[in-house]
Coordinates of N, CA and C in Angstrom, one line a residue:
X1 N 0.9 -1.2 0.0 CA 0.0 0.0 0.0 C 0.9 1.2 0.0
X2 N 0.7 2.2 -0.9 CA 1.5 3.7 -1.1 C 1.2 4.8 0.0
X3 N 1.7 5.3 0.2 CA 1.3 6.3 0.9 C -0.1 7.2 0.2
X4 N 0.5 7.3 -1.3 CA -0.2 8.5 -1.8 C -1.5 7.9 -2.0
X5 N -2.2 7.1 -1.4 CA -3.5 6.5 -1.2 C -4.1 7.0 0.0
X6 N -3.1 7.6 0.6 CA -4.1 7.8 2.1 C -3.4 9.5 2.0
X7 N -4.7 10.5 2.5 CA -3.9 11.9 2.3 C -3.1 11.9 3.5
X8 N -2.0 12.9 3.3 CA -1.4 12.9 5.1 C -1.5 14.7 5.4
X9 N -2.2 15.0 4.6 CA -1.8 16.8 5.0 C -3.6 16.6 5.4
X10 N -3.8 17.7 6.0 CA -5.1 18.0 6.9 C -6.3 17.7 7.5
X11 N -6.0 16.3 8.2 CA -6.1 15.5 8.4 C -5.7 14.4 10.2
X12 N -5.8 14.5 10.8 CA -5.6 13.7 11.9 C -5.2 12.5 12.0
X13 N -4.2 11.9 12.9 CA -3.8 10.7 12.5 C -4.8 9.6 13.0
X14 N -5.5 10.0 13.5 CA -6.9 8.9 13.7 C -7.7 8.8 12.4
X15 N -8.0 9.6 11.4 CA -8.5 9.8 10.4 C -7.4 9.2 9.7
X16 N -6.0 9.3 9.5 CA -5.3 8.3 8.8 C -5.2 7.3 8.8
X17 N -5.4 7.0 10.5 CA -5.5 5.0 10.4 C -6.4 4.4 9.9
X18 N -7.8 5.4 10.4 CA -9.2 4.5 9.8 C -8.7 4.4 8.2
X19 N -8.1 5.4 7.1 CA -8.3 5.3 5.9 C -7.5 4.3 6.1
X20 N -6.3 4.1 6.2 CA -5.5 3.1 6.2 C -5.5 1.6 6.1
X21 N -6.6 1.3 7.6 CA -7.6 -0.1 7.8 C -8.6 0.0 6.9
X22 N -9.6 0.8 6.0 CA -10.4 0.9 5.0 C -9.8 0.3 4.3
X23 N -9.1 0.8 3.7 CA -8.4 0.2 2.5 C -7.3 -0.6 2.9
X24 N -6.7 -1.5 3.9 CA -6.6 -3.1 4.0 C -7.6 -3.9 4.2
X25 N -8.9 -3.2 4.3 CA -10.4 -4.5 4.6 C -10.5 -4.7 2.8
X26 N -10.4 -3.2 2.4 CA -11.0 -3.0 0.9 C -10.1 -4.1 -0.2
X27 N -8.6 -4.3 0.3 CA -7.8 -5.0 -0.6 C -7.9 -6.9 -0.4
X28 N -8.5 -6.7 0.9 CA -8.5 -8.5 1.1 C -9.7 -9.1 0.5
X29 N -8.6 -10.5 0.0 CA -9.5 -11.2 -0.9 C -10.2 -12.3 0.1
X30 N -10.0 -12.4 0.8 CA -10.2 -13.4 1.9 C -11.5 -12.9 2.5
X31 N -12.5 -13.8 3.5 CA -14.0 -13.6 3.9 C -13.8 -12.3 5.1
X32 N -14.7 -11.5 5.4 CA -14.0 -10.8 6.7 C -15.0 -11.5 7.6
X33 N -16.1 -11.9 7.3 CA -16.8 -12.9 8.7 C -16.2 -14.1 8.9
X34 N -15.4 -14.3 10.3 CA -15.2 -15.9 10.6 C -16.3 -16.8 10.1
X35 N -15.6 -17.9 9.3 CA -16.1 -18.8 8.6 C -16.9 -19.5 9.7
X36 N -16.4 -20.1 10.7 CA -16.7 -20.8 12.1 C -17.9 -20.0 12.7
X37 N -18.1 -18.9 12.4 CA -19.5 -17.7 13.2 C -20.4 -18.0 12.0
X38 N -20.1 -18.0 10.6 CA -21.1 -17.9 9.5 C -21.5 -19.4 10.0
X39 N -20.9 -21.0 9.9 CA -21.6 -21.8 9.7 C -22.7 -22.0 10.8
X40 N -22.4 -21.8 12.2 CA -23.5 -21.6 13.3 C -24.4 -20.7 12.7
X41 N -24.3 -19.5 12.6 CA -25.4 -18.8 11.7 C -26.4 -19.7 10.8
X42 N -25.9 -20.5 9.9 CA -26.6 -20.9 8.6 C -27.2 -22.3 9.4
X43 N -26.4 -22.9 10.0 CA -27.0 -23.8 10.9 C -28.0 -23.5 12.0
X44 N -28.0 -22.4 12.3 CA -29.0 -21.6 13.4 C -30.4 -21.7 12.5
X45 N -30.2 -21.0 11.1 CA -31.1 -20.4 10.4 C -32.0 -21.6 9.8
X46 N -31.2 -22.6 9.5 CA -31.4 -23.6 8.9 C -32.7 -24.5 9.9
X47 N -32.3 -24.7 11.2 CA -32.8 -25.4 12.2 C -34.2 -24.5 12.2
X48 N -34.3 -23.5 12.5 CA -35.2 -22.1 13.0 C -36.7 -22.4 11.7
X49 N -35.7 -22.9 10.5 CA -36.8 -22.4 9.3 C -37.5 -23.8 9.0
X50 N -37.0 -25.5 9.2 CA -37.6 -26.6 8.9 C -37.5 -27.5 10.1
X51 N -38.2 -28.2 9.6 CA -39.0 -29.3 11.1 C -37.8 -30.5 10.8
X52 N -37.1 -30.6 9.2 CA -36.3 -31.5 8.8 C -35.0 -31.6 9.2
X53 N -34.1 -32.4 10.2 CA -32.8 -32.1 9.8 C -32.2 -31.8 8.4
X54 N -31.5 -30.8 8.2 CA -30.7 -30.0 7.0 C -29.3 -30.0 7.0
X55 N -29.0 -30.6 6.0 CA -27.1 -30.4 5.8 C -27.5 -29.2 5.0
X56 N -25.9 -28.6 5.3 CA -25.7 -27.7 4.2 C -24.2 -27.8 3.4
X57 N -23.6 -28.1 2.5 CA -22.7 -28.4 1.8 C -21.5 -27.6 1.8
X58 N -20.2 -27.7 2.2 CA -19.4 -27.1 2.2 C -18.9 -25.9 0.8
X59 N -19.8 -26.0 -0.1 CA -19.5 -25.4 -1.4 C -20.7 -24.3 -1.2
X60 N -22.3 -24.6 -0.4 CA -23.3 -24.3 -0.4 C -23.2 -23.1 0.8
X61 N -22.4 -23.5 1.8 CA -21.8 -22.4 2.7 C -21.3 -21.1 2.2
X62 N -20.0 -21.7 1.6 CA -19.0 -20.9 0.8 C -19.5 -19.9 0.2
X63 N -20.1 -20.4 -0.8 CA -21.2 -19.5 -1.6 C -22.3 -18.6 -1.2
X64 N -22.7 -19.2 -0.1 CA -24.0 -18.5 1.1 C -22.9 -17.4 1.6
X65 N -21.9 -17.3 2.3 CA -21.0 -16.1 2.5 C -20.5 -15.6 2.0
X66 N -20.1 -15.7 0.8 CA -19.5 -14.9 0.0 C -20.8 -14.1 -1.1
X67 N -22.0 -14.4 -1.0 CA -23.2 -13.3 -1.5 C -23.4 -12.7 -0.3
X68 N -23.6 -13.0 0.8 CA -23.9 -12.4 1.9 C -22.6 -10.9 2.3
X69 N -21.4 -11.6 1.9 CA -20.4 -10.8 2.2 C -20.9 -9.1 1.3
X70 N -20.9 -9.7 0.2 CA -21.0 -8.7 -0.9 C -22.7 -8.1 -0.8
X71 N -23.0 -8.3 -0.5 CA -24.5 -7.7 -0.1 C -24.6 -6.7 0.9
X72 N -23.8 -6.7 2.3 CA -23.6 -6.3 3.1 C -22.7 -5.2 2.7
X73 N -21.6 -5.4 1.9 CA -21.0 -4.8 0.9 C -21.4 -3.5 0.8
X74 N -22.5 -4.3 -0.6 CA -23.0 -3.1 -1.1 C -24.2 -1.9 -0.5
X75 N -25.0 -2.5 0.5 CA -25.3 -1.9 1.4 C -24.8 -0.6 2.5
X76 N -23.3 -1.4 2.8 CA -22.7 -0.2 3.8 C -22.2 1.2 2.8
X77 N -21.6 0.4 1.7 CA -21.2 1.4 0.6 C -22.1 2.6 0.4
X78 N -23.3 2.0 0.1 CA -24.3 2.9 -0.4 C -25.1 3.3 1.0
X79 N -24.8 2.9 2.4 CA -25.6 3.9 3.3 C -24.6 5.0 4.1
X80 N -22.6 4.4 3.4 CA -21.8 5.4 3.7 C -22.3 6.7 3.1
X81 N -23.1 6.5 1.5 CA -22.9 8.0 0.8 C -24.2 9.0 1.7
X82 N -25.3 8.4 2.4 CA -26.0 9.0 2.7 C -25.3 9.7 4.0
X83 N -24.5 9.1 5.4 CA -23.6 9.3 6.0 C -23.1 10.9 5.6
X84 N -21.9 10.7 4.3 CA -21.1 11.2 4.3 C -21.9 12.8 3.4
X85 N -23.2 12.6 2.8 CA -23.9 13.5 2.3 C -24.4 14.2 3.6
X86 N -24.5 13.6 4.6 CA -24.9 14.3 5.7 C -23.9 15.2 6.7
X87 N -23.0 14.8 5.8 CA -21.7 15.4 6.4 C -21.4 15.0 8.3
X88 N -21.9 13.7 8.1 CA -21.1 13.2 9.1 C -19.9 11.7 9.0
X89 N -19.3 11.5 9.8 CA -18.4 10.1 10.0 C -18.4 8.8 10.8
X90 N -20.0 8.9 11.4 CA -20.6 7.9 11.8 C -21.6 7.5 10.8
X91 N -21.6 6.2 10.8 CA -22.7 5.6 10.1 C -23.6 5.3 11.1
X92 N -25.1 5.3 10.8 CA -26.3 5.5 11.4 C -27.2 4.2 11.3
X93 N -28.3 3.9 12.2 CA -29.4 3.3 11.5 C -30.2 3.6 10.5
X94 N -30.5 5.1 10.7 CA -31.1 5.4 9.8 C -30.1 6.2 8.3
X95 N -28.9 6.1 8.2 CA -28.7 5.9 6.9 C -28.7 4.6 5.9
X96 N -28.9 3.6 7.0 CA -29.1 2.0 6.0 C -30.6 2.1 5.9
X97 N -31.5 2.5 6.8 CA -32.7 2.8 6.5 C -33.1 3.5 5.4
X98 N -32.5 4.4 4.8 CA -32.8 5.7 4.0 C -32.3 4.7 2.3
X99 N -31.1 3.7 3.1 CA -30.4 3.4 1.7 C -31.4 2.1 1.5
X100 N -31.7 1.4 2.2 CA -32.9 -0.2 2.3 C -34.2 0.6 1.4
X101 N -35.0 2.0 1.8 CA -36.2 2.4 1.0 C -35.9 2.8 -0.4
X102 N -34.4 3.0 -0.6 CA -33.9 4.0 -1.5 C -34.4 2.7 -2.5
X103 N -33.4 1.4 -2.3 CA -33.8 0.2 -3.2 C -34.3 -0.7 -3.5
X104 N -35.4 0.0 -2.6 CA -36.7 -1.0 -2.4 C -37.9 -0.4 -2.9
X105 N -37.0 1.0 -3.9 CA -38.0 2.1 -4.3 C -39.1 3.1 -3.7
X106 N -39.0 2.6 -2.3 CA -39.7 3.6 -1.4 C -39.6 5.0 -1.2
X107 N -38.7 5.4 -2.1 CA -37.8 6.8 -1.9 C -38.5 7.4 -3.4

């Protein structure tokens, strides 16, 4: 990672680390939810939703987190711009709210 990726002039060095850790979450190609937390999850969800015992496939997992990943993804992305239109640096409930109606056409 370059320097000239993260500004260093006007700016705070707490504001440089977050950019910093932004962009090594943003470069890993690897899952950022523990695989070990997702499959309890899908096994939680699985049990919760049928009366049937349910496997779920090691390929069927994979795949279940890695759309999940990217969904979440594109969600935070797009309730960062309402955030940052608001001219703040906290993300909110109600900017994923604003961004959930936006694409659900309710807006």
């Amino acid at each position: 990672m370059s320097s000239s990726t993260i500004p260093t002039s006007g700016i705070s060095r707490k504001q440089r680390r977050n950019a910093r850790q932004v962009l090594e979450l943003q470069n890993r190609s690897d899952n950022i939810i523990p695989a070990a937390a997702f499959h309890r999850l899908i096994n939680e969800t699985v049990q919760n939703a049928s009366d049937n015992t349910l496997c779920v496939s090691k390929q069927a997992r994979a795949a279940l987190q890695a759309a999940s990943e990217s969904y979440l993804h594109e969600v935070m992305h797009g309730a960062s711009r309402f955030c940052r239109h608001a001219n703040r640096d906290t993300l909110q409930c109600s900017d994923v709210q604003a961004y959930m109606r936006l694409q659900n056409g309710g807006i």
